[in-house]
PDB file of C-alpha atoms in Angstrom:
ATOM      1  CA  MET A   3      -9.958  21.941  -1.032  1.00 39.00           C
ATOM      2  CA  PHE A   4      -7.726  20.274   1.529  1.00 45.00           C
ATOM      3  CA  TYR A   5      -4.668  18.330   0.430  1.00 67.00           C
ATOM      4  CA  LEU A   6      -6.621  15.147   1.233  1.00 79.00           C
ATOM      5  CA  ASP A   7     -10.260  15.857   1.998  1.00 86.00           C
ATOM      6  CA  LEU A   8     -11.771  13.019   4.025  1.00 90.00           C
ATOM      7  CA  ARG A   9     -15.222  13.098   5.564  1.00 91.00           C
ATOM      8  CA  ALA A  10     -17.505  10.604   7.267  1.00 92.00           C
ATOM      9  CA  THR A  11     -21.065  11.075   6.113  1.00 94.00           C
ATOM     10  CA  THR A  12     -24.459   9.465   5.631  1.00 95.00           C
ATOM     11  CA  LEU A  13     -25.565   9.393   1.984  1.00 95.00           C
ATOM     12  CA  GLN A  14     -29.259  10.173   1.843  1.00 94.00           C
ATOM     13  CA  ARG A  15     -32.033   8.717  -0.317  1.00 92.00           C
ATOM     14  CA  GLU A  16     -32.036  11.607  -2.774  1.00 93.00           C
ATOM     15  CA  HIS A  17     -30.685  10.849  -6.248  1.00 93.00           C
ATOM     16  CA  VAL A  18     -27.474  12.706  -7.122  1.00 94.00           C
ATOM     17  CA  ALA A  19     -25.831  12.778 -10.564  1.00 94.00           C
ATOM     18  CA  HIS A  20     -22.615  14.695 -11.212  1.00 93.00           C
ATOM     19  CA  GLU A  21     -18.912  14.615 -12.009  1.00 92.00           C
ATOM     20  CA  HIS A  22     -16.005  16.528 -10.469  1.00 91.00           C
ATOM     21  CA  ASP A  23     -12.396  17.492 -11.065  1.00 90.00           C
ATOM     22  CA  HIS A  24     -10.939  15.348  -8.281  1.00 91.00           C
ATOM     23  CA  HIS A  25     -10.529  11.626  -7.715  1.00 93.00           C
ATOM     24  CA  GLN A  26     -12.842  10.044  -5.169  1.00 95.00           C
ATOM     25  CA  LEU A  27     -12.825   6.969  -2.946  1.00 95.00           C
ATOM     26  CA  ILE A  28     -16.090   5.683  -1.453  1.00 96.00           C
ATOM     27  CA  LEU A  29     -15.862   3.203   1.428  1.00 95.00           C
ATOM     28  CA  ALA A  30     -18.749   2.303   3.731  1.00 94.00           C
ATOM     29  CA  THR A  31     -18.613   0.870   7.239  1.00 92.00           C
ATOM     30  CA  ARG A  32     -22.349   0.118   7.392  1.00 92.00           C
ATOM     31  CA  GLY A  33     -25.524   0.500   5.354  1.00 94.00           C
ATOM     32  CA  ALA A  34     -25.726   0.645   1.572  1.00 94.00           C
ATOM     33  CA  THR A  35     -25.596   3.077  -1.348  1.00 95.00           C
ATOM     34  CA  GLU A  36     -26.583   2.359  -4.937  1.00 95.00           C
ATOM     35  CA  LEU A  37     -23.901   3.875  -7.170  1.00 95.00           C
ATOM     36  CA  SER A  38     -23.212   3.762 -10.904  1.00 93.00           C
ATOM     37  CA  ILE A  39     -20.202   5.068 -12.825  1.00 92.00           C
ATOM     38  CA  GLU A  40     -20.852   5.805 -16.486  1.00 88.00           C
ATOM     39  CA  GLY A  41     -23.697   3.302 -16.559  1.00 85.00           C
ATOM     40  CA  ARG A  42     -22.118   0.488 -14.529  1.00 87.00           C
ATOM     41  CA  GLY A  43     -23.833   0.130 -11.187  1.00 89.00           C
ATOM     42  CA  GLU A  44     -23.152  -1.737  -7.959  1.00 90.00           C
ATOM     43  CA  ARG A  45     -24.087  -1.474  -4.298  1.00 92.00           C
ATOM     44  CA  ILE A  46     -21.579   0.098  -1.910  1.00 94.00           C
ATOM     45  CA  THR A  47     -21.589  -1.732   1.443  1.00 93.00           C
ATOM     46  CA  GLY A  48     -19.160  -2.659   4.167  1.00 91.00           C
ATOM     47  CA  SER A  49     -17.838  -5.369   1.840  1.00 89.00           C
ATOM     48  CA  ARG A  50     -17.808  -3.373  -1.412  1.00 91.00           C
ATOM     49  CA  GLY A  51     -16.158  -0.027  -2.199  1.00 93.00           C
ATOM     50  CA  CYS A  52     -15.450   2.007  -5.306  1.00 94.00           C
ATOM     51  CA  ILE A  53     -12.920   4.339  -6.908  1.00 94.00           C
ATOM     52  CA  ILE A  54     -14.099   7.189  -9.119  1.00 95.00           C
ATOM     53  CA  PRO A  55     -11.415   8.941 -11.234  1.00 92.00           C
ATOM     54  CA  CYS A  56     -11.854  12.649 -11.879  1.00 92.00           C
ATOM     55  CA  SER A  57     -14.268  13.782 -14.615  1.00 92.00           C
ATOM     56  CA  ARG A  58     -16.162  10.468 -14.626  1.00 93.00           C
ATOM     57  CA  HIS A  59     -19.935  10.852 -14.495  1.00 94.00           C
ATOM     58  CA  HIS A  60     -21.537   8.968 -11.626  1.00 95.00           C
ATOM     59  CA  GLU A  61     -24.897   8.735  -9.904  1.00 95.00           C
ATOM     60  CA  TYR A  62     -25.885   7.528  -6.468  1.00 95.00           C
ATOM     61  CA  HIS A  63     -28.519   7.407  -3.769  1.00 94.00           C
ATOM     62  CA  GLY A  64     -28.016   6.083  -0.263  1.00 94.00           C
ATOM     63  CA  ASP A  65     -30.325   4.253   2.091  1.00 93.00           C
ATOM     64  CA  GLY A  66     -30.213   7.079   4.648  1.00 94.00           C
ATOM     65  CA  ARG A  67     -28.742   4.709   7.249  1.00 93.00           C
ATOM     66  CA  ASN A  68     -25.246   4.136   5.868  1.00 95.00           C
ATOM     67  CA  ARG A  69     -22.005   5.425   7.337  1.00 94.00           C
ATOM     68  CA  THR A  70     -19.608   6.205   4.542  1.00 96.00           C
ATOM     69  CA  PHE A  71     -16.089   7.525   4.048  1.00 94.00           C
ATOM     70  CA  VAL A  72     -15.791   9.929   1.107  1.00 95.00           C
ATOM     71  CA  LEU A  73     -12.191  10.798   0.252  1.00 93.00           C
ATOM     72  CA  ASP A  74     -11.555  13.542  -2.338  1.00 92.00           C
ATOM     73  CA  ILE A  75      -8.083  13.698  -3.868  1.00 88.00           C
ATOM     74  CA  PRO A  76      -7.238  16.577  -6.228  1.00 85.00           C
ATOM     75  CA  ALA A  77      -5.227  15.079  -9.087  1.00 78.00           C
ATOM     76  CA  ALA A  78      -2.652  17.863  -8.820  1.00 77.00           C
ATOM     77  CA  THR A  79      -1.746  16.789  -5.270  1.00 76.00           C
ATOM     78  CA  LEU A  80      -0.984  13.156  -6.106  1.00 73.00           C
ATOM     79  CA  PRO A  81       2.725  13.724  -6.942  1.00 74.00           C
ATOM     80  CA  GLY A  82       3.301  14.855  -3.353  1.00 73.00           C
ATOM     81  CA  LEU A  83       1.946  11.686  -1.765  1.00 71.00           C
ATOM     82  CA  ARG A  84       3.989   8.771  -0.525  1.00 68.00           C
ATOM     83  CA  ASP A  85       3.938   5.982  -3.167  1.00 67.00           C
ATOM     84  CA  ALA A  86       2.484   8.580  -5.555  1.00 72.00           C
ATOM     85  CA  ASP A  87       3.016   6.589  -8.752  1.00 74.00           C
ATOM     86  CA  ARG A  88       1.381   3.484  -7.347  1.00 74.00           C
ATOM     87  CA  ILE A  89      -1.504   5.368  -5.793  1.00 76.00           C
ATOM     88  CA  GLU A  90      -2.058   7.265  -9.031  1.00 79.00           C
ATOM     89  CA  ARG A  91      -2.524   3.936 -10.773  1.00 79.00           C
ATOM     90  CA  LEU A  92      -5.478   3.252  -8.464  1.00 82.00           C
ATOM     91  CA  PHE A  93      -7.322   6.018 -10.280  1.00 87.00           C
ATOM     92  CA  ASP A  94      -6.457   5.050 -13.845  1.00 85.00           C
ATOM     93  CA  ARG A  95      -9.994   3.687 -14.319  1.00 88.00           C
ATOM     94  CA  PRO A  96     -13.290   3.416 -12.417  1.00 91.00           C
ATOM     95  CA  ARG A  97     -13.489   0.297 -10.331  1.00 89.00           C
ATOM     96  CA  PHE A  98     -15.527  -1.467  -7.680  1.00 91.00           C
ATOM     97  CA  PHE A  99     -13.567  -3.646  -5.277  1.00 87.00           C
ATOM     98  CA  GLY A 100     -14.122  -6.135  -2.496  1.00 86.00           C
ATOM     99  CA  VAL A 101     -13.450  -5.012   1.078  1.00 87.00           C
ATOM    100  CA  PRO A 102     -12.166  -7.793   3.369  1.00 83.00           C
ATOM    101  CA  GLN A 103     -13.116  -7.811   7.028  1.00 82.00           C
ATOM    102  CA  ARG A 104      -9.731  -6.550   8.185  1.00 81.00           C
ATOM    103  CA  LEU A 105      -9.984  -3.482   5.946  1.00 85.00           C
ATOM    104  CA  ASN A 106     -13.551  -2.885   7.078  1.00 86.00           C
ATOM    105  CA  ARG A 107     -12.471  -3.080  10.730  1.00 86.00           C
ATOM    106  CA  LEU A 108      -9.650  -0.615  10.063  1.00 88.00           C
ATOM    107  CA  ALA A 109     -12.102   1.737   8.344  1.00 89.00           C
ATOM    108  CA  GLU A 110     -14.444   1.537  11.343  1.00 89.00           C
ATOM    109  CA  SER A 111     -11.592   2.386  13.711  1.00 88.00           C
ATOM    110  CA  LEU A 112     -10.411   5.272  11.549  1.00 89.00           C
ATOM    111  CA  MET A 113     -13.947   6.608  11.272  1.00 90.00           C
ATOM    112  CA  LEU A 114     -14.179   6.776  15.060  1.00 88.00           C
ATOM    113  CA  GLN A 115     -10.855   8.603  15.120  1.00 87.00           C
ATOM    114  CA  LEU A 116     -12.033  11.053  12.469  1.00 88.00           C
ATOM    115  CA  GLU A 117     -15.243  11.793  14.360  1.00 86.00           C
ATOM    116  CA  ALA A 118     -13.315  12.295  17.617  1.00 85.00           C
ATOM    117  CA  CYS A 119     -10.447  14.302  16.081  1.00 84.00           C
ATOM    118  CA  PRO A 120     -11.533  16.039  12.840  1.00 85.00           C
ATOM    119  CA  ALA A 121      -8.250  17.956  12.728  1.00 83.00           C
ATOM    120  CA  LEU A 122      -6.456  14.678  11.949  1.00 83.00           C
ATOM    121  CA  HIS A 123      -8.465  14.133   8.770  1.00 84.00           C
ATOM    122  CA  SER A 124      -5.448  14.456   6.473  1.00 82.00           C
ATOM    123  CA  GLU A 125      -3.367  11.924   8.440  1.00 84.00           C
ATOM    124  CA  ILE A 126      -6.325   9.523   8.683  1.00 89.00           C
ATOM    125  CA  ALA A 127      -6.948   9.919   4.957  1.00 88.00           C
ATOM    126  CA  ALA A 128      -3.330   9.019   4.201  1.00 84.00           C
ATOM    127  CA  LEU A 129      -3.592   5.881   6.347  1.00 86.00           C
ATOM    128  CA  LEU A 130      -6.831   4.845   4.679  1.00 88.00           C
ATOM    129  CA  LEU A 131      -5.461   5.451   1.197  1.00 85.00           C
ATOM    130  CA  ARG A 132      -2.291   3.489   1.901  1.00 82.00           C
ATOM    131  CA  ALA A 133      -4.299   0.609   3.370  1.00 84.00           C
ATOM    132  CA  LEU A 134      -6.432   0.518   0.230  1.00 85.00           C
ATOM    133  CA  TYR A 135      -3.401   0.630  -2.052  1.00 80.00           C
ATOM    134  CA  LEU A 136      -1.792  -2.260  -0.169  1.00 77.00           C
ATOM    135  CA  HIS A 137      -5.012  -4.265  -0.318  1.00 76.00           C
ATOM    136  CA  LEU A 138      -5.516  -3.787  -4.048  1.00 76.00           C
ATOM    137  CA  ALA A 139      -1.832  -4.276  -4.849  1.00 67.00           C
ATOM    138  CA  ALA A 140      -1.947  -7.625  -3.045  1.00 61.00           C
ATOM    139  CA  GLU A 141      -5.033  -8.853  -4.882  1.00 58.00           C
ATOM    140  CA  PRO A 142      -3.091 -10.569  -7.713  1.00 50.00           C
ATOM    141  CA  LEU A 143      -1.112 -12.538  -5.128  1.00 49.00           C
ATOM    142  CA  ALA A 144      -4.261 -13.744  -3.435  1.00 45.00           C
ATOM    143  CA  HIS A 145      -5.670 -15.123  -6.685  1.00 44.00           C
ATOM    144  CA  GLY A 146      -2.685 -15.835  -8.899  1.00 42.00           C
ATOM    145  CA  ALA A 147       0.397 -17.965  -9.055  1.00 38.00           C
ATOM    146  CA  GLY A 148       3.151 -17.514  -6.506  1.00 37.00           C
ATOM    147  CA  SER A 149       5.685 -16.744  -9.221  1.00 39.00           C
ATOM    148  CA  ALA A 150       3.949 -13.372  -9.645  1.00 42.00           C
ATOM    149  CA  VAL A 151       6.232 -11.965  -6.939  1.00 51.00           C
ATOM    150  CA  GLU A 152       9.332 -12.592  -9.021  1.00 53.00           C
ATOM    151  CA  GLY A 153      10.324 -10.089 -11.676  1.00 50.00           C
ATOM    152  CA  ASP A 154      11.370 -10.899 -15.220  1.00 41.00           C
ATOM    153  CA  ASP A 155      14.979 -11.062 -14.079  1.00 41.00           C
ATOM    154  CA  GLY A 156      14.164 -13.752 -11.503  1.00 50.00           C
ATOM    155  CA  ARG A 157      14.721 -11.429  -8.533  1.00 59.00           C
ATOM    156  CA  LEU A 158      12.187 -11.250  -5.757  1.00 75.00           C
ATOM    157  CA  ASP A 159       9.657  -8.486  -6.383  1.00 75.00           C
ATOM    158  CA  LEU A 160       9.746  -6.951  -2.923  1.00 81.00           C
ATOM    159  CA  ALA A 161       7.086  -4.346  -3.670  1.00 76.00           C
ATOM    160  CA  ARG A 162       4.532  -7.040  -4.453  1.00 77.00           C
ATOM    161  CA  LEU A 163       5.686  -9.192  -1.547  1.00 84.00           C
ATOM    162  CA  ASP A 164       5.503  -6.183   0.798  1.00 84.00           C
ATOM    163  CA  ALA A 165       1.914  -5.592  -0.289  1.00 80.00           C
ATOM    164  CA  TRP A 166       0.956  -9.156   0.610  1.00 84.00           C
ATOM    165  CA  ILE A 167       2.732  -8.955   3.970  1.00 87.00           C
ATOM    166  CA  ASP A 168       1.092  -5.639   4.851  1.00 83.00           C
ATOM    167  CA  ARG A 169      -2.311  -7.022   3.941  1.00 81.00           C
ATOM    168  CA  HIS A 170      -1.793  -9.867   6.435  1.00 86.00           C
ATOM    169  CA  LEU A 171      -0.053  -8.060   9.314  1.00 88.00           C
ATOM    170  CA  ALA A 172      -2.778  -9.094  11.767  1.00 86.00           C
ATOM    171  CA  ASP A 173      -2.308 -12.772  10.853  1.00 88.00           C
ATOM    172  CA  GLU A 174       0.405 -15.315  11.517  1.00 89.00           C
ATOM    173  CA  ILE A 175       2.874 -15.137   8.631  1.00 92.00           C
ATOM    174  CA  ARG A 176       4.987 -18.222   8.034  1.00 90.00           C
ATOM    175  CA  VAL A 177       8.092 -18.510   5.884  1.00 92.00           C
ATOM    176  CA  GLU A 178       6.518 -21.457   4.084  1.00 90.00           C
ATOM    177  CA  ARG A 179       3.633 -19.244   2.937  1.00 88.00           C
ATOM    178  CA  LEU A 180       5.955 -16.509   1.692  1.00 90.00           C
ATOM    179  CA  ALA A 181       8.040 -19.100  -0.133  1.00 87.00           C
ATOM    180  CA  ALA A 182       4.920 -20.553  -1.754  1.00 84.00           C
ATOM    181  CA  LEU A 183       3.960 -17.103  -3.035  1.00 83.00           C
ATOM    182  CA  CYS A 184       7.302 -17.060  -4.842  1.00 83.00           C
ATOM    183  CA  ALA A 185       7.020 -20.677  -6.035  1.00 80.00           C
ATOM    184  CA  LEU A 186      10.185 -21.546  -4.111  1.00 83.00           C
ATOM    185  CA  SER A 187      11.064 -24.056  -1.437  1.00 85.00           C
ATOM    186  CA  ALA A 188      11.299 -22.590   2.064  1.00 87.00           C
ATOM    187  CA  GLY A 189      15.077 -23.096   2.177  1.00 89.00           C
ATOM    188  CA  HIS A 190      15.716 -21.586  -1.253  1.00 89.00           C
ATOM    189  CA  PHE A 191      13.432 -18.647  -0.523  1.00 91.00           C
ATOM    190  CA  HIS A 192      15.107 -18.012   2.857  1.00 91.00           C
ATOM    191  CA  ALA A 193      18.558 -17.912   1.272  1.00 91.00           C
ATOM    192  CA  ARG A 194      17.524 -15.680  -1.633  1.00 91.00           C
ATOM    193  CA  PHE A 195      15.538 -13.348   0.607  1.00 93.00           C
ATOM    194  CA  ARG A 196      18.405 -12.882   3.057  1.00 91.00           C
ATOM    195  CA  ALA A 197      20.857 -12.265   0.208  1.00 90.00           C
ATOM    196  CA  ARG A 198      18.507  -9.622  -1.196  1.00 89.00           C
ATOM    197  CA  THR A 199      17.534  -7.791   2.014  1.00 91.00           C
ATOM    198  CA  GLY A 200      20.164  -8.654   4.605  1.00 93.00           C
ATOM    199  CA  LEU A 201      17.372  -9.904   6.899  1.00 93.00           C
ATOM    200  CA  THR A 202      15.675 -13.208   7.497  1.00 95.00           C
ATOM    201  CA  PRO A 203      12.076 -13.281   6.216  1.00 94.00           C
ATOM    202  CA  LEU A 204      10.613 -13.249   9.723  1.00 94.00           C
ATOM    203  CA  ALA A 205      12.853 -10.386  10.853  1.00 95.00           C
ATOM    204  CA  TYR A 206      11.724  -8.468   7.775  1.00 95.00           C
ATOM    205  CA  VAL A 207       8.053  -9.144   8.589  1.00 95.00           C
ATOM    206  CA  GLN A 208       8.634  -8.011  12.164  1.00 95.00           C
ATOM    207  CA  ARG A 209      10.169  -4.762  10.946  1.00 94.00           C
ATOM    208  CA  ARG A 210       7.182  -4.074   8.689  1.00 92.00           C
ATOM    209  CA  ARG A 211       4.791  -4.761  11.566  1.00 93.00           C
ATOM    210  CA  LEU A 212       6.610  -2.232  13.712  1.00 94.00           C
ATOM    211  CA  GLU A 213       6.922   0.407  10.987  1.00 90.00           C
ATOM    212  CA  HIS A 214       3.168   0.237  10.413  1.00 89.00           C
ATOM    213  CA  ALA A 215       2.586   0.352  14.164  1.00 92.00           C
ATOM    214  CA  ARG A 216       4.751   3.454  14.466  1.00 91.00           C
ATOM    215  CA  THR A 217       2.562   5.247  11.923  1.00 88.00           C
ATOM    216  CA  LEU A 218      -0.506   4.380  13.988  1.00 89.00           C
ATOM    217  CA  VAL A 219       1.202   5.469  17.228  1.00 90.00           C
ATOM    218  CA  HIS A 220       1.982   8.876  15.693  1.00 86.00           C
ATOM    219  CA  HIS A 221      -1.190   9.498  13.700  1.00 83.00           C
ATOM    220  CA  SER A 222      -4.057   7.816  15.543  1.00 84.00           C
ATOM    221  CA  ASP A 223      -5.564   7.689  19.012  1.00 82.00           C
ATOM    222  CA  LEU A 224      -6.016   3.920  18.906  1.00 88.00           C
ATOM    223  CA  SER A 225      -5.008   2.225  22.137  1.00 91.00           C
ATOM    224  CA  LEU A 226      -1.632   0.495  22.148  1.00 93.00           C
ATOM    225  CA  GLY A 227      -3.411  -2.820  22.696  1.00 93.00           C
ATOM    226  CA  HIS A 228      -5.531  -2.226  19.591  1.00 91.00           C
ATOM    227  CA  ILE A 229      -2.476  -1.254  17.540  1.00 92.00           C
ATOM    228  CA  ALA A 230      -0.674  -4.384  18.771  1.00 93.00           C
ATOM    229  CA  ALA A 231      -3.550  -6.556  17.549  1.00 91.00           C
ATOM    230  CA  LEU A 232      -3.769  -4.783  14.178  1.00 90.00           C
ATOM    231  CA  VAL A 233      -0.121  -5.510  13.409  1.00 92.00           C
ATOM    232  CA  GLY A 234      -0.103  -9.097  14.668  1.00 92.00           C
ATOM    233  CA  PHE A 235       1.209  -9.098  18.242  1.00 93.00           C
ATOM    234  CA  ARG A 236      -0.475 -11.391  20.724  1.00 89.00           C
ATOM    235  CA  ASP A 237      -0.491  -8.803  23.518  1.00 92.00           C
ATOM    236  CA  GLN A 238       0.526  -5.245  24.330  1.00 94.00           C
ATOM    237  CA  GLY A 239       3.526  -6.312  26.416  1.00 94.00           C
ATOM    238  CA  SER A 240       5.259  -8.228  23.622  1.00 95.00           C
ATOM    239  CA  PHE A 241       4.437  -5.382  21.231  1.00 95.00           C
ATOM    240  CA  SER A 242       5.953  -2.737  23.522  1.00 95.00           C
ATOM    241  CA  ARG A 243       9.143  -4.761  24.025  1.00 95.00           C
ATOM    242  CA  ALA A 244       9.604  -5.298  20.301  1.00 95.00           C
ATOM    243  CA  TYR A 245       8.861  -1.620  19.610  1.00 96.00           C
ATOM    244  CA  ARG A 246      11.458  -0.510  22.151  1.00 95.00           C
ATOM    245  CA  ARG A 247      14.095  -2.823  20.659  1.00 94.00           C
ATOM    246  CA  GLN A 248      13.403  -1.505  17.165  1.00 94.00           C
ATOM    247  CA  PHE A 249      13.126   2.217  17.863  1.00 94.00           C
ATOM    248  CA  ASP A 250      14.937   2.656  21.225  1.00 94.00           C
ATOM    249  CA  VAL A 251      11.826   4.186  22.750  1.00 94.00           C
ATOM    250  CA  ALA A 252       8.629   2.786  24.235  1.00 93.00           C
ATOM    251  CA  PRO A 253       5.484   3.371  22.142  1.00 93.00           C
ATOM    252  CA  SER A 254       3.750   5.075  25.066  1.00 91.00           C
ATOM    253  CA  ARG A 255       6.614   7.522  25.481  1.00 90.00           C
ATOM    254  CA  GLU A 256       6.866   8.232  21.760  1.00 86.00           C
ATOM    255  CA  ARG A 257       3.157   9.042  21.617  1.00 82.00           C
ATOM    256  CA  HIS A 258       3.495  11.477  24.512  1.00 69.00           C
ATOM    257  CA  ARG A 259       6.383  13.280  22.752  1.00 66.00           C
ATOM    258  CA  ASP A 260       4.134  14.238  19.793  1.00 55.00           C
TER     259      ASP A 260
END
């Protein structure tokens, strides 16, 4: 099996029941599949996905019209992945999860890339897995109190805050919103954040936008305009200028060097 085995498929109407020795992610871009894990069933659609840990019995049948990502992850390979500990926690139990529109749009784009360039399946799989981890890691912030991004010692929990920022890269991100997530005033948050990171909150957000964009420049065939929109720039020109300032090279030139 590949290090990360990602495939785009259509799950047919036939009933399948099995278990396997690898973790599995199921994410649809269209259509539906009825799926149950150890007796708990839900419908997999463009707005609902699922995680199946290894050795868990599951059953499914598709509608024959779906388009579905199936990502197989051998448990033994997890330690070699970026953010391995956090990603491993995704597979600590079976779960169904909501898929927001931005994640569905990313999945659609990545599926097109996979179909056009099958040799990039491992890189595309890594992007998809990281996007899912960031989405699920940010869920508590979307539904809980802002103080959840502060640790027990009162310091800003940057990992949790990063997850929220990365989930909203395509949106306008205001300091007031980040401060509210930490249950702090904007001024207090700004001062504490700069003392912790050496950057202003908005400079930090900009850097994360560009780091994510650089991954897409290197590992996808998305147009630069599409990448700019995915990470929150209003147009390709402003994106290219910011990219050049950050990395001392234009995104178009960096892509051509690969």
